[in-house]
mmCIF file of C-alpha atoms in Angstrom:
data_model
loop_
_atom_site.group_PDB
_atom_site.id
_atom_site.type_symbol
_atom_site.label_atom_id
_atom_site.label_comp_id
_atom_site.label_asym_id
_atom_site.label_seq_id
_atom_site.Cartn_x
_atom_site.Cartn_y
_atom_site.Cartn_z
ATOM 1 C CA MET A 1 -66.997 129.754 74.924
ATOM 2 C CA LEU A 2 -69.908 131.727 73.800
ATOM 3 C CA ILE A 3 -72.162 128.874 74.473
ATOM 4 C CA ALA A 4 -70.794 128.840 78.185
ATOM 5 C CA LEU A 5 -71.405 132.538 78.575
ATOM 6 C CA LEU A 6 -74.967 132.179 77.233
ATOM 7 C CA ALA A 7 -75.614 129.422 79.784
ATOM 8 C CA ILE A 8 -74.059 131.539 82.631
ATOM 9 C CA ALA A 9 -76.171 134.611 81.702
ATOM 10 C CA GLU A 10 -79.332 132.400 81.421
ATOM 11 C CA SER A 11 -78.851 130.913 84.869
ATOM 12 C CA GLN A 12 -78.430 134.273 86.738
ATOM 13 C CA PRO A 13 -81.582 135.605 88.267
ATOM 14 C CA THR A 14 -82.764 138.761 86.582
ATOM 15 C CA GLN A 15 -83.813 141.593 88.777
ATOM 16 C CA ASN A 16 -86.555 144.208 87.857
ATOM 17 C CA LEU A 17 -85.021 147.352 89.397
ATOM 18 C CA ALA A 18 -87.921 149.511 87.855
ATOM 19 C CA SER A 19 -90.536 150.420 90.358
ATOM 20 C CA PRO A 20 -94.285 149.766 89.419
ATOM 21 C CA THR A 21 -95.688 152.483 87.295
ATOM 22 C CA LEU A 22 -98.071 154.952 89.010
ATOM 23 C CA GLU A 23 -99.288 156.102 85.565
ATOM 24 C CA GLY A 24 -103.037 155.828 85.456
ATOM 25 C CA ARG A 25 -106.259 156.745 87.197
ATOM 26 C CA TRP A 26 -106.892 155.469 90.689
ATOM 27 C CA ARG A 27 -109.851 155.559 93.204
ATOM 28 C CA LEU A 28 -109.527 156.007 96.712
ATOM 29 C CA VAL A 29 -111.452 153.213 98.801
ATOM 30 C CA ASP A 30 -109.808 153.551 102.223
ATOM 31 C CA MET A 31 -107.728 156.024 104.342
ATOM 32 C CA GLY A 32 -106.669 153.361 106.677
ATOM 33 C CA GLU A 33 -104.605 152.907 109.709
ATOM 34 C CA PRO A 34 -103.973 156.207 111.020
ATOM 35 C CA SER A 35 -101.838 156.225 114.009
ATOM 36 C CA SER A 36 -103.397 159.424 115.518
ATOM 37 C CA PRO A 37 -103.745 160.105 119.315
ATOM 38 C CA SER A 38 -107.551 160.665 118.541
ATOM 39 C CA GLY A 39 -108.029 157.100 117.226
ATOM 40 C CA GLU A 40 -109.120 155.901 113.970
ATOM 41 C CA ARG A 41 -110.731 158.002 111.278
ATOM 42 C CA PRO A 42 -113.097 155.926 108.955
ATOM 43 C CA LEU A 43 -114.270 157.143 105.828
ATOM 44 C CA PRO A 44 -117.598 158.770 106.018
ATOM 45 C CA PRO A 45 -120.395 157.168 104.077
ATOM 46 C CA VAL A 46 -120.975 158.696 100.787
ATOM 47 C CA SER A 47 -124.118 158.360 98.523
ATOM 48 C CA SER A 48 -123.581 156.278 95.261
ATOM 49 C CA GLY A 49 -124.133 159.277 93.164
ATOM 50 C CA ALA A 50 -121.199 161.222 95.061
ATOM 51 C CA THR A 51 -118.099 162.209 93.071
ATOM 52 C CA PRO A 52 -115.494 159.584 93.736
ATOM 53 C CA VAL A 53 -111.976 160.815 95.098
ATOM 54 C CA THR A 54 -109.421 160.051 92.507
ATOM 55 C CA VAL A 55 -105.847 160.659 91.712
ATOM 56 C CA GLU A 56 -104.305 160.284 88.074
ATOM 57 C CA PHE A 57 -100.624 160.093 87.645
ATOM 58 C CA SER A 58 -99.379 161.125 84.080
ATOM 59 C CA GLY A 59 -95.828 162.301 83.375
ATOM 60 C CA GLU A 60 -94.861 164.721 86.060
ATOM 61 C CA ARG A 61 -98.304 165.713 86.891
ATOM 62 C CA LEU A 62 -100.723 164.475 89.571
ATOM 63 C CA SER A 63 -104.420 165.589 89.306
ATOM 64 C CA GLY A 64 -107.772 164.355 90.448
ATOM 65 C CA SER A 65 -110.833 164.787 92.334
ATOM 66 C CA GLY A 66 -111.009 165.433 96.032
ATOM 67 C CA GLY A 67 -114.676 164.353 96.146
ATOM 68 C CA CYS A 68 -115.790 168.071 95.662
ATOM 69 C CA ASN A 69 -113.183 169.926 93.980
ATOM 70 C CA ARG A 70 -110.647 169.079 91.340
ATOM 71 C CA TYR A 71 -106.722 169.439 91.941
ATOM 72 C CA ILE A 72 -103.589 169.425 90.298
ATOM 73 C CA THR A 73 -99.900 169.483 91.291
ATOM 74 C CA SER A 74 -96.692 167.681 90.562
ATOM 75 C CA TYR A 75 -94.921 164.585 91.906
ATOM 76 C CA GLN A 76 -91.642 163.017 91.572
ATOM 77 C CA THR A 77 -90.613 159.269 92.325
ATOM 78 C CA THR A 78 -87.248 157.699 93.402
ATOM 79 C CA GLY A 79 -87.643 154.049 93.444
ATOM 80 C CA THR A 80 -90.891 153.682 95.425
ATOM 81 C CA GLN A 81 -90.538 156.792 97.311
ATOM 82 C CA LEU A 82 -93.185 159.574 96.369
ATOM 83 C CA ALA A 83 -92.954 163.205 96.775
ATOM 84 C CA VAL A 84 -96.080 165.204 95.949
ATOM 85 C CA GLY A 85 -95.552 168.929 95.021
ATOM 86 C CA GLY A 86 -96.110 171.512 97.922
ATOM 87 C CA THR A 87 -98.280 173.562 95.692
ATOM 88 C CA PHE A 88 -101.876 172.592 94.596
ATOM 89 C CA ALA A 89 -104.056 174.396 92.265
ATOM 90 C CA PHE A 90 -107.876 173.422 92.736
ATOM 91 C CA THR A 91 -111.467 174.534 92.163
ATOM 92 C CA ARG A 92 -113.334 176.191 95.096
ATOM 93 C CA MET A 93 -116.753 174.728 94.947
ATOM 94 C CA ALA A 94 -118.760 174.255 98.062
ATOM 95 C CA CYS A 95 -120.178 170.880 99.108
ATOM 96 C CA PRO A 96 -121.661 169.260 102.102
ATOM 97 C CA LYS A 97 -119.572 169.704 105.321
ATOM 98 C CA LEU A 98 -118.854 165.920 105.581
ATOM 99 C CA ILE A 99 -117.467 165.866 101.991
ATOM 100 C CA MET A 100 -115.374 168.880 102.419
ATOM 101 C CA GLU A 101 -113.776 167.365 105.710
ATOM 102 C CA LEU A 102 -112.964 164.244 103.797
ATOM 103 C CA GLU A 103 -111.248 166.199 100.827
ATOM 104 C CA SER A 104 -109.406 168.160 103.462
ATOM 105 C CA CYS A 105 -108.068 165.043 105.185
ATOM 106 C CA TYR A 106 -107.446 163.291 101.862
ATOM 107 C CA LEU A 107 -105.425 166.358 100.275
ATOM 108 C CA LYS A 108 -103.196 166.715 103.470
ATOM 109 C CA ALA A 109 -102.277 163.026 103.520
ATOM 110 C CA LEU A 110 -101.723 163.211 99.591
ATOM 111 C CA GLN A 111 -99.388 166.022 100.443
ATOM 112 C CA GLY A 112 -97.665 164.007 103.109
ATOM 113 C CA ALA A 113 -96.956 161.035 100.642
ATOM 114 C CA GLN A 114 -93.877 159.120 101.660
ATOM 115 C CA ASN A 115 -93.721 155.948 99.257
ATOM 116 C CA TYR A 116 -96.046 153.786 97.445
ATOM 117 C CA THR A 117 -96.603 150.078 96.708
ATOM 118 C CA ILE A 118 -98.588 148.563 93.787
ATOM 119 C CA ASP A 119 -100.144 144.981 93.840
ATOM 120 C CA GLN A 120 -103.020 142.877 93.173
ATOM 121 C CA GLN A 121 -105.115 145.075 95.604
ATOM 122 C CA GLY A 122 -104.083 148.396 94.005
ATOM 123 C CA LEU A 123 -102.170 151.282 95.069
ATOM 124 C CA GLN A 124 -101.219 152.022 98.594
ATOM 125 C CA ILE A 125 -99.562 155.484 99.390
ATOM 126 C CA THR A 126 -98.143 155.691 102.894
ATOM 127 C CA TYR A 127 -98.099 159.237 104.224
ATOM 128 C CA LYS A 128 -97.054 161.321 107.325
ATOM 129 C CA THR A 129 -98.531 164.552 108.309
ATOM 130 C CA THR A 130 -97.890 166.701 111.480
ATOM 131 C CA GLU A 131 -101.010 165.022 112.943
ATOM 132 C CA GLU A 132 -100.911 161.348 111.952
ATOM 133 C CA THR A 133 -99.432 158.512 109.449
ATOM 134 C CA GLY A 134 -101.555 156.351 107.703
ATOM 135 C CA VAL A 135 -102.196 154.583 104.259
ATOM 136 C CA LEU A 136 -104.149 155.793 101.222
ATOM 137 C CA ARG A 137 -105.375 152.761 99.207
ATOM 138 C CA PHE A 138 -106.675 153.075 95.678
ATOM 139 C CA VAL A 139 -108.129 150.728 92.950
ATOM 140 C CA ALA A 140 -107.142 151.251 89.434
ATOM 141 C CA GLU A 141 -110.065 152.953 87.444
ATOM 142 C CA PRO A 142 -110.295 152.386 83.712
ATOM 143 C CA PRO A 143 -109.491 155.200 81.646
ATOM 144 C CA PRO A 144 -112.506 157.386 80.722
ATOM 145 C CA GLU A 145 -114.433 156.647 77.513
ATOM 146 C CA PRO A 146 -113.991 158.922 74.814
ATOM 147 C CA SER A 147 -116.789 161.190 74.073
ATOM 148 C CA SER A 148 -118.612 160.051 70.968
ATOM 149 C CA PHE A 149 -120.830 162.660 69.304
ATOM 150 C CA ILE A 150 -122.044 163.218 65.858
ATOM 151 C CA ILE A 151 -122.249 166.622 64.198
ATOM 152 C CA HIS A 152 -125.034 166.968 61.589
ATOM 153 C CA TRP A 153 -124.480 169.845 59.233
#
């Protein structure tokens, strides 16, 4: 009888009820497919030396760079639904107008996060704001290298 139960258990398909983990650091590559009455809003060209737009999920904390300023807030997930905290704390540096506009659009979109998916291409966060809906697309970033330095006494 035990053998029959094991055979039945092995033949049952397994379901992975856990959602893919958001943990880690991600770099924004596209703010695509907005359904705004004004039409598409492509990402502006940014110089190769510019600070990338990033998000890092760690525990219940979400932080990153908007391209100019650093930000931090909280987040929660239920399945693949994503709710980003209402209050952001961020630095207040001045950057070129184009970068500041991108940062503002990005942070509004992130605050309007609805759900997420993770696949071979990376992380996609769908968002909805009062002005538009769209998708934030990210690629995984490796963790930063630990600083190594030698102190000579």
